[in-house]
Amino acid sequence: MMNKIIDLLIKNDVINENKLQLFIDKYTESKLSILNLIKVRIISEEAMESALLQEIRLQTIEMSDLEGIIGINTTALLRRMAKDLDIQYIEINESEIDYKLIKRLPLKQLVRYNALPLYIEDEKVTVAFANPNDYEAKGAIERFFHGKIMLIALSRKEVIQQILGQLNTVEKVEAFSTDIKMDLEKGGNENSNDESPAVLQLIDLILESAIKKGVSDIHVEATEHYCLVRYRIDGMLQESFRMEKVIFSPLASRMKLLSNLDIAEKRKPQDGRFTKIIKGHVFDFRVSTLPTLFGESIVMRILDKSKALVQLEDAGMNEISYKKFIKSIHAPYGIVLVTGPTGSGKTTTLYGALNEIINVKDKTITVEDPVEYQMDGIQQVQINEHAGLGFPAALRSILRQDPDKIMIGEIRDQETLRIAIQAALTGHLVLSTLHTNSAIAAIGRMLDMGIEEYLISGALVAIQGQRLIRKVCQSCKEEVVPDSTILADFGNYLPKNAKFYKGKGCVVCNNSGYIGREMISEVLVVSETLSSMIANGATKDQLTEQAVKEGFFTMFQDGIQKALQGKTTIEEVVRVARL
């Protein structure tokens, strides 16, 4: 998108092509960004804003296209647009919205025109529009407020759409819940296997809403008085729907049927899965049920099959880590580990690595529990403990299959680790994950698991440590001064006059200030020196000192860089990757 923006700025004479070429020749194309062009004064911010507003009016671009481009302040653009139109720009805060006022208008009309009535004051109705130049929209909405003056305001399109989408979803949930209750009152059984259209529609709505919001897990829970649906978004749980307790049983029964579970069994935990096509994309849902005091807790992990096709360069890895990791996974043999806590994207990174090295000339086999994403061109083995096929047994069988590359979903015990290292030492490339807090800590973890130093030093090629860090919401992003204690503690890592940003909280980010997550990572390449030190029993501090000498770039440093770029907050870096 940035290339399109630069082309538009050239067309509008905001950028001189000759100066742009001189910049690329001097700094290389990798440094080409709007922010850098402003810094070297190739772009004037005022001229850029005028040109972008002109292109928005001509509808060649939308304001949402500019979100996330470092150097373009969309809030300043919107304020300038409002000033040019002599209207108010409003950052919509959910607490200020009069929902009774919204209910007086048909929701379909509001969605069609991207309009949101906010409040009435002194017989004047303030209505936020995404496009205040749309005269048809203004005329259509004004007709609903007889005898009142309509004051037009400008607001972000995505915020208006988010609120209207939430209202639409809540309206549907209430309608489906009412239908389910009516079916039960007519003599339906809560555990009935019959397909109630309302229950199916409610499940579809819960799943579609979750996919749209980028949810990783859906929690459907029975409490003493309610049926709760909560979504895990960016690693944090958020309540989405609260329904009457009576809705839970038919909802749970239908979810169990979808997952091929026993609907009559409510005393034991169960695990299942189902596949569903939503908006043209295939999603796997891994389902777990657990008996609780007031019913059951049902958790669905969402597995997006398209993530299996992720390219490593798109995973958010910093340039230093990316180059080291790519070189490591192209090694002819040895073991490459990806480490981090649960939910840090390790499996996604492994699949990205497989995509990078997959070759028709090689036999690639994976051992997983469970197989999360199905890929073409590789053999995938599903662990089945009940049938006696655990990780060690599967790995021994795999080695008799003449593989070139092996991916192990997770190393959990000494036996699995020992076989993996032996495979790495006998000419195979092994990729796997390990639960440790950092790349260097993985070496100590392997020693604790009972593996000899000489085996570790001989087999290890590289270790990647990673975390997922929340990104600042671009809709409510503002410059802030971090807490003085943070600045004092980490001053050595920060340049002078460093700028930091934070989301103040809005409807788009559910008042959290964050939306989406990105990887921060570190890659420890095991050099000959480090290999010798591991074999001779070097301490963690000694290994760290040597790694730093060799250019080791830590997760914390990566996080600081992302904070300085305005992608995340310094507080989030400290929370996720504290020293």
XYZ file of C-alpha atoms in Angstrom:
579
model
C 0.000 0.000 0.000
C 2.880 2.343 0.793
C 4.102 2.139 -2.829
C 0.647 3.265 -4.003
C 0.740 6.206 -1.560
C 4.207 7.222 -2.792
C 2.977 7.036 -6.434
C 0.026 9.306 -5.546
C 2.342 11.778 -3.791
C 4.605 11.838 -6.881
C 1.540 12.469 -9.067
C 0.538 15.388 -6.815
C 4.081 16.866 -6.931
C 4.573 16.281 -3.202
C 7.611 14.067 -3.865
C 10.314 14.877 -6.378
C 11.236 11.661 -8.242
C 14.906 12.621 -8.606
C 15.247 13.289 -4.848
C 13.455 10.017 -4.133
C 15.915 8.103 -6.320
C 18.864 9.785 -4.595
C 17.419 8.687 -1.223
C 17.085 5.054 -2.422
C 20.624 5.084 -3.854
C 22.026 6.373 -0.557
C 19.947 4.422 2.014
C 18.627 1.425 -0.052
C 14.964 0.627 -0.649
C 14.648 -1.120 2.744
C 14.793 2.321 4.431
C 12.052 3.743 2.204
C 9.195 4.911 4.423
C 7.007 8.005 4.737
C 8.554 8.766 8.144
C 12.124 8.659 6.771
C 11.159 10.805 3.763
C 9.696 13.403 6.150
C 12.859 13.291 8.303
C 15.142 14.067 5.336
C 12.637 16.738 4.150
C 11.821 15.097 0.836
C 8.156 15.294 1.923
C 6.397 18.278 3.493
C 3.775 17.052 5.983
C 1.349 19.865 5.123
C 1.610 19.239 1.369
C 1.237 15.492 1.943
C -1.939 15.977 4.007
C -3.475 18.222 1.318
C -2.697 15.677 -1.415
C -4.032 12.712 0.590
C -7.271 14.547 1.435
C -7.701 15.360 -2.251
C -7.271 11.664 -3.163
C -9.752 10.642 -0.441
C -12.319 13.074 -1.881
C -11.689 11.582 -5.348
C -12.148 8.118 -3.727
C -8.858 6.784 -5.133
C -7.937 5.792 -1.565
C -9.759 5.414 1.760
C -8.676 6.652 5.159
C -8.373 3.008 6.299
C -5.678 2.476 3.618
C -3.462 4.919 5.501
C -3.779 3.206 8.893
C -0.540 1.665 10.118
C 1.703 3.575 7.682
C 4.364 5.084 9.954
C 4.604 8.806 9.285
C 0.950 9.373 8.375
C -1.185 10.672 11.243
C -4.750 9.723 10.284
C -6.200 11.584 13.271
C -4.571 14.816 12.084
C -5.914 14.131 8.580
C -9.464 13.640 9.871
C -9.263 16.812 11.987
C -8.083 18.760 8.966
C -10.870 17.305 6.804
C -13.451 18.343 9.437
C -11.954 21.835 9.641
C -12.113 22.209 5.842
C -15.804 21.222 5.946
C -16.462 23.467 8.980
C -17.844 20.577 11.030
C -16.790 18.842 14.242
C -14.475 15.811 14.320
C -15.531 13.392 17.064
C -13.514 10.502 18.517
C -16.452 8.273 19.423
C -16.379 6.955 22.959
C -18.856 4.196 23.705
C -19.891 5.754 27.010
C -21.095 8.910 25.235
C -23.449 7.132 22.804
C -27.214 7.353 23.396
C -28.307 3.827 22.408
C -32.002 4.694 22.855
C -31.542 7.328 20.155
C -29.965 4.789 17.783
C -32.891 2.382 18.255
C -35.254 5.019 16.826
C -33.691 4.479 13.396
C -33.604 1.328 11.239
C -30.233 -0.360 11.686
C -30.088 -1.251 7.968
C -30.260 2.439 7.035
C -27.468 3.352 9.443
C -25.294 0.524 8.086
C -26.031 1.545 4.491
C -24.999 5.162 5.058
C -22.245 4.599 7.678
C -24.004 7.006 10.016
C -24.313 6.929 13.802
C -26.617 9.209 15.872
C -24.704 10.119 19.032
C -26.824 12.337 21.294
C -29.541 15.026 21.499
C -28.803 18.379 23.127
C -31.131 21.412 23.060
C -33.256 19.944 20.233
C -30.092 19.404 18.191
C -29.141 15.868 17.122
C -25.442 15.180 16.550
C -24.906 12.470 13.926
C -21.470 11.106 13.019
C -20.855 10.279 9.351
C -17.927 8.462 7.785
C -18.429 10.554 4.651
C -19.934 14.001 5.388
C -19.923 14.759 1.629
C -22.596 12.086 1.000
C -25.688 14.289 0.529
C -27.973 11.279 0.002
C -26.937 9.857 3.370
C -27.441 13.177 5.181
C -30.910 13.644 3.626
C -32.008 10.082 4.427
C -30.952 10.277 8.105
C -32.325 13.809 8.620
C -35.847 12.631 7.725
C -35.956 10.553 10.930
C -35.550 13.613 13.159
C -38.674 15.678 12.525
C -38.521 19.199 13.974
C -34.921 18.814 15.181
C -31.734 20.302 13.787
C -29.178 17.709 12.662
C -25.560 18.616 13.400
C -23.157 16.715 11.180
C -19.886 15.406 12.595
C -17.011 13.427 11.096
C -15.831 10.169 12.673
C -13.702 7.203 11.686
C -15.482 4.818 9.330
C -14.154 1.707 11.059
C -15.389 2.937 14.474
C -18.894 3.593 13.129
C -18.948 0.187 11.407
C -17.679 -1.523 14.558
C -20.467 -0.078 16.739
C -23.188 -0.796 14.177
C -21.835 -4.334 13.733
C -21.945 -4.926 17.501
C -25.536 -3.646 17.674
C -26.525 -5.900 14.787
C -24.929 -8.935 16.454
C -26.545 -8.225 19.845
C -29.934 -7.802 18.131
C -29.556 -11.198 16.422
C -28.400 -12.940 19.637
C -31.486 -11.650 21.470
C -33.762 -12.845 18.634
C -32.178 -16.327 18.488
C -32.289 -16.648 22.307
C -35.996 -15.801 22.292
C -36.638 -18.437 19.599
C -34.696 -21.094 21.563
C -36.710 -20.345 24.722
C -39.958 -20.603 22.776
C -38.888 -24.008 21.389
C -38.090 -25.210 24.920
C -41.417 -23.919 26.270
C -43.265 -25.793 23.524
C -41.981 -29.057 24.948
C -38.510 -29.316 23.404
C -35.856 -31.151 25.372
C -32.695 -29.271 26.352
C -30.639 -32.310 25.309
C -32.594 -32.964 22.146
C -30.619 -34.050 19.102
C -33.102 -32.353 16.786
C -31.670 -29.502 14.805
C -33.246 -26.316 16.134
C -32.711 -23.610 13.507
C -32.280 -20.949 16.210
C -29.526 -22.928 18.005
C -27.659 -23.523 14.737
C -28.021 -19.854 13.785
C -26.766 -18.762 17.225
C -23.685 -21.016 16.928
C -22.986 -19.716 13.412
C -23.266 -16.140 14.699
C -20.890 -16.830 17.624
C -18.338 -18.416 15.263
C -18.611 -15.724 12.558
C -18.376 -12.918 15.113
C -15.266 -14.555 16.606
C -13.577 -14.936 13.209
C -14.338 -11.311 12.337
C -12.755 -10.091 15.593
C -9.615 -12.213 15.180
C -10.358 -14.395 18.209
C -8.022 -17.276 19.148
C -10.362 -19.080 21.605
C -14.111 -19.057 22.269
C -15.240 -19.786 25.854
C -18.870 -20.831 26.362
C -19.528 -21.132 30.091
C -22.400 -21.984 32.398
C -22.482 -19.798 35.534
C -25.010 -19.771 38.370
C -27.343 -17.353 36.576
C -26.132 -16.940 32.988
C -24.736 -18.516 29.874
C -21.582 -16.542 29.058
C -19.687 -16.329 25.783
C -16.201 -14.871 26.071
C -13.583 -14.325 23.373
C -9.812 -14.387 23.824
C -8.563 -11.460 21.751
C -4.848 -10.616 21.636
C -4.276 -12.941 24.587
C -6.926 -11.314 26.823
C -10.450 -12.604 27.564
C -13.378 -10.278 26.831
C -17.059 -10.910 27.564
C -19.050 -10.833 24.314
C -22.548 -12.173 25.067
C -24.535 -12.834 28.212
C -27.668 -14.964 27.784
C -30.151 -16.618 30.108
C -28.942 -19.835 31.782
C -31.610 -21.912 29.989
C -29.847 -21.248 26.640
C -26.690 -23.102 27.714
C -27.908 -26.732 27.540
C -29.249 -26.706 23.956
C -26.228 -24.634 22.878
C -23.760 -27.048 24.535
C -25.546 -30.119 23.149
C -25.390 -28.802 19.604
C -21.686 -27.902 19.945
C -20.980 -31.444 21.190
C -22.838 -32.926 18.227
C -20.787 -30.801 15.832
C -17.610 -32.122 17.491
C -18.739 -35.803 17.545
C -18.858 -35.839 21.348
C -21.282 -37.675 23.642
C -24.030 -35.169 24.496
C -25.255 -37.272 27.429
C -21.827 -37.311 29.104
C -21.559 -34.284 31.391
C -19.419 -35.738 34.166
C -16.179 -36.288 32.236
C -14.012 -33.977 30.134
C -14.197 -34.583 26.382
C -12.149 -33.478 23.374
C -13.240 -33.189 19.762
C -12.998 -31.051 16.669
C -14.976 -29.918 13.647
C -14.323 -28.015 10.433
C -16.418 -25.161 9.124
C -16.250 -22.854 6.107
C -16.806 -19.239 7.168
C -16.793 -16.407 4.629
C -15.077 -18.666 2.085
C -12.237 -19.707 4.439
C -11.780 -23.127 6.059
C -11.424 -23.109 9.849
C -10.792 -25.993 12.226
C -12.282 -25.752 15.716
C -10.635 -27.823 18.455
C -13.215 -28.369 21.188
C -12.673 -29.165 24.868
C -15.416 -29.676 27.484
C -14.907 -29.646 31.254
C -17.524 -30.345 33.977
C -17.926 -27.372 36.348
C -20.066 -26.533 39.363
C -22.932 -25.025 37.343
C -22.744 -27.085 34.147
C -19.847 -27.283 31.730
C -17.143 -25.083 30.295
C -16.699 -25.417 26.533
C -13.587 -23.955 24.930
C -13.056 -23.857 21.168
C -9.575 -23.128 19.795
C -9.810 -21.580 16.327
C -7.285 -22.885 13.826
C -7.137 -20.857 10.639
C -5.853 -23.140 7.878
C -4.588 -20.153 5.896
C -2.029 -19.544 8.691
C -0.280 -22.725 7.634
C 0.624 -20.882 4.446
C 2.187 -17.968 6.305
C 5.461 -16.683 4.900
C 8.207 -16.102 7.464
C 8.842 -12.589 6.157
C 5.195 -11.758 6.950
C 5.322 -13.131 10.504
C 6.620 -9.868 12.012
C 10.152 -11.139 12.607
C 12.776 -8.388 12.808
C 15.340 -8.269 10.000
C 18.252 -9.533 12.128
C 16.323 -12.545 13.477
C 14.811 -13.299 10.082
C 18.170 -13.566 8.316
C 19.632 -15.769 11.070
C 16.568 -18.045 11.218
C 16.344 -18.482 7.424
C 20.031 -19.441 7.241
C 19.589 -21.907 10.127
C 16.598 -23.794 8.682
C 18.500 -24.284 5.422
C 21.203 -26.234 7.285
C 21.602 -29.787 5.885
C 21.233 -31.386 9.330
C 20.951 -30.511 12.998
C 18.169 -29.334 15.295
C 16.475 -25.915 15.182
C 14.273 -25.084 18.165
C 11.519 -22.470 18.517
C 10.893 -21.559 22.164
C 8.361 -19.493 24.072
C 5.315 -19.808 26.334
C 1.978 -21.336 25.317
C 0.178 -19.205 22.741
C 3.274 -17.355 21.525
C 2.913 -18.491 17.903
C 5.595 -21.229 17.949
C 3.584 -23.651 15.783
C 2.817 -20.901 13.257
C 6.557 -20.173 13.018
C 7.285 -23.879 12.468
C 4.767 -24.052 9.624
C 6.304 -20.902 8.149
C 9.694 -22.636 8.316
C 8.282 -25.742 6.613
C 6.826 -23.570 3.852
C 10.243 -22.060 3.356
C 12.195 -25.340 3.105
C 9.611 -27.695 1.556
C 11.026 -29.339 -1.537
C 9.769 -32.121 -3.798
C 13.258 -33.710 -3.653
C 13.032 -34.143 0.137
C 10.782 -36.299 2.288
C 9.356 -34.174 5.099
C 7.428 -35.781 7.969
C 5.756 -34.077 10.943
C 4.679 -35.555 14.280
C 2.001 -33.476 15.983
C -0.516 -33.621 18.799
C -2.883 -32.702 17.260
C -2.206 -31.940 13.576
C -3.216 -28.274 13.594
C -2.863 -27.371 9.917
C -2.907 -29.744 6.968
C -0.234 -29.094 4.345
C 0.353 -30.518 0.888
C 3.658 -32.138 0.031
C 4.471 -33.417 3.523
C 3.496 -36.474 5.575
C 1.776 -35.591 8.855
C 1.461 -38.031 11.750
C -1.206 -37.572 14.423
C -0.206 -38.692 17.928
C -2.620 -41.228 19.452
C -1.638 -42.151 23.016
C -4.606 -44.554 23.372
C -3.292 -46.602 20.443
C 0.255 -46.531 21.821
C 1.482 -43.954 19.306
C 3.231 -41.370 21.450
C 5.992 -38.979 20.344
C 8.892 -41.435 20.976
C 7.183 -44.357 19.173
C 6.177 -42.137 16.241
C 9.704 -40.711 15.942
C 11.306 -44.185 15.889
C 8.925 -45.222 13.110
C 9.575 -42.000 11.184
C 13.334 -42.640 11.168
C 12.649 -45.912 9.329
C 10.731 -43.907 6.671
C 13.909 -42.401 5.181
C 13.037 -38.748 5.983
C 15.191 -35.735 5.148
C 13.387 -33.215 7.362
C 11.385 -33.854 10.515
C 9.086 -31.485 12.388
C 8.124 -32.418 15.955
C 5.150 -30.434 17.259
C 6.522 -30.253 20.798
C 9.328 -31.806 22.829
C 7.801 -32.768 26.173
C 10.146 -35.373 27.665
C 13.699 -36.663 27.703
C 12.985 -39.651 25.428
C 11.542 -37.466 22.647
C 14.417 -34.974 22.966
C 17.051 -37.729 22.886
C 15.613 -39.295 19.705
C 15.326 -35.824 18.096
C 18.993 -35.083 18.851
C 20.094 -38.500 17.584
C 18.141 -37.845 14.366
C 19.854 -34.448 14.044
C 23.285 -36.030 14.547
C 22.632 -38.712 11.920
C 22.004 -36.333 9.026
C 18.413 -35.141 9.462
C 17.147 -31.577 9.849
C 14.838 -31.488 12.881
C 12.505 -28.591 13.701
C 10.670 -28.492 17.015
C 9.391 -26.380 19.911
C 10.336 -26.219 23.567
C 8.741 -24.330 26.464
C 11.402 -21.928 27.800
C 11.535 -18.207 28.560
C 14.375 -17.353 26.180
C 16.593 -18.830 23.481
C 19.628 -19.283 25.762
C 17.451 -20.788 28.541
C 16.639 -23.673 26.158
C 20.177 -25.023 26.582
C 19.765 -25.233 30.376
C 16.331 -26.824 29.907
C 17.811 -29.594 27.734
C 20.509 -30.231 30.324
C 17.840 -30.418 33.042
C 16.033 -33.012 30.910
C 19.105 -35.237 31.176
C 20.801 -34.732 27.810
C 24.607 -34.693 27.809
C 26.441 -31.457 26.925
C 28.382 -33.018 24.026
C 25.151 -34.198 22.354
C 23.529 -30.752 22.673
C 26.602 -28.945 21.331
C 26.891 -31.315 18.371
C 23.222 -31.232 17.346
C 22.106 -27.620 17.918
C 22.046 -25.310 14.904
C 19.962 -22.437 16.294
C 17.298 -21.536 18.847
C 14.612 -18.930 18.289
C 12.863 -17.371 21.287
C 9.625 -15.533 20.637
C 6.619 -13.812 22.204
C 3.503 -12.131 20.867
C 3.205 -8.462 21.777
C 0.030 -6.386 21.497
C 0.010 -3.580 18.933
C -1.198 -0.050 19.640
C -4.692 0.650 18.280
C -4.224 3.045 15.350
C -7.712 4.507 15.858
C -6.925 5.994 19.290
C -3.129 6.216 19.167
C -1.547 9.238 20.861
C 1.928 10.303 21.925
C 2.681 9.802 25.626
C 5.491 10.171 28.144
C 6.164 6.779 29.802
C 6.384 6.325 33.555
C 9.623 7.819 34.937
C 10.620 4.522 36.590
C 10.487 2.736 33.215
C 12.613 5.435 31.624
C 15.087 5.212 34.510
C 15.309 1.400 34.354
C 15.728 1.137 30.593
C 17.368 4.440 29.722
C 20.449 2.627 28.368
C 18.311 1.057 25.639
C 16.609 4.298 24.585
C 17.885 7.097 22.348
C 17.603 10.721 23.468
C 14.226 12.416 22.883
C 12.609 9.062 22.114
C 8.889 9.258 21.312
C 6.423 6.707 22.613
C 2.774 6.049 21.849
C -0.238 4.552 23.560
C -3.866 3.833 22.675
C -6.194 5.796 24.958
C -9.003 3.253 24.353
C -11.884 3.367 21.891
C -14.699 1.274 20.462
C -12.466 -0.378 17.853
C -10.076 -1.820 20.464
C -12.797 -2.417 23.081
C -11.209 0.340 25.219
C -8.019 -1.697 25.658
C -5.757 0.613 23.618
C -4.445 -2.395 21.692
C -5.566 -4.283 18.605
C -3.729 -7.192 16.999
C -0.425 -8.787 17.965
C 3.021 -9.016 16.440
C 6.008 -11.224 17.089
C 9.115 -10.129 18.939
C 11.957 -12.584 18.605
C 15.592 -13.457 19.184
C 17.683 -16.044 17.361
C 20.746 -17.662 18.935
C 22.906 -19.203 16.214
C 25.185 -21.821 17.771
C 28.636 -20.893 16.476
C 31.709 -23.088 16.884
C 32.729 -21.034 19.941
C 29.316 -21.399 21.570
C 29.221 -25.111 20.692
C 32.587 -25.603 22.391
C 31.410 -23.634 25.446
C 28.230 -25.754 25.734
C 30.296 -28.964 25.512
C 32.563 -27.662 28.290
C 29.613 -26.820 30.610
C 29.604 -23.017 30.338
C 27.095 -21.157 32.499
C 24.100 -19.247 31.145
C 25.823 -15.903 31.859
C 28.964 -16.983 30.008
C 26.909 -18.141 27.008
C 24.959 -14.855 27.025
C 28.169 -12.795 27.136
C 29.615 -14.682 24.165
C 26.325 -14.517 22.217
C 26.210 -10.709 22.668
C 29.801 -10.481 21.376
C 28.617 -12.372 18.282
C 25.754 -9.920 17.691
C 22.882 -11.552 19.630
C 19.808 -9.283 19.353
C 17.431 -9.981 22.257
C 13.630 -10.064 22.351
C 13.687 -7.098 24.705
C 15.725 -5.044 22.227
C 13.311 -6.077 19.459
C 10.387 -4.939 21.622
C 12.060 -1.590 22.353
C 12.555 -1.050 18.603
C 8.871 -1.744 17.971
C 7.923 0.688 20.776
C 10.143 3.379 19.232
C 8.454 2.755 15.862
C 5.044 3.337 17.493
C 3.867 -0.251 16.921
C 3.494 -1.058 20.637
C 3.896 0.555 24.062
C 6.923 0.474 26.333
C 4.656 -0.927 29.110
C 3.681 -3.862 26.873
C 7.351 -4.577 26.135
C 8.112 -4.652 29.867
C 5.069 -6.908 30.509
C 5.924 -9.446 27.814
C 9.724 -9.371 27.600
C 11.077 -7.911 30.820
C 14.806 -8.304 31.291
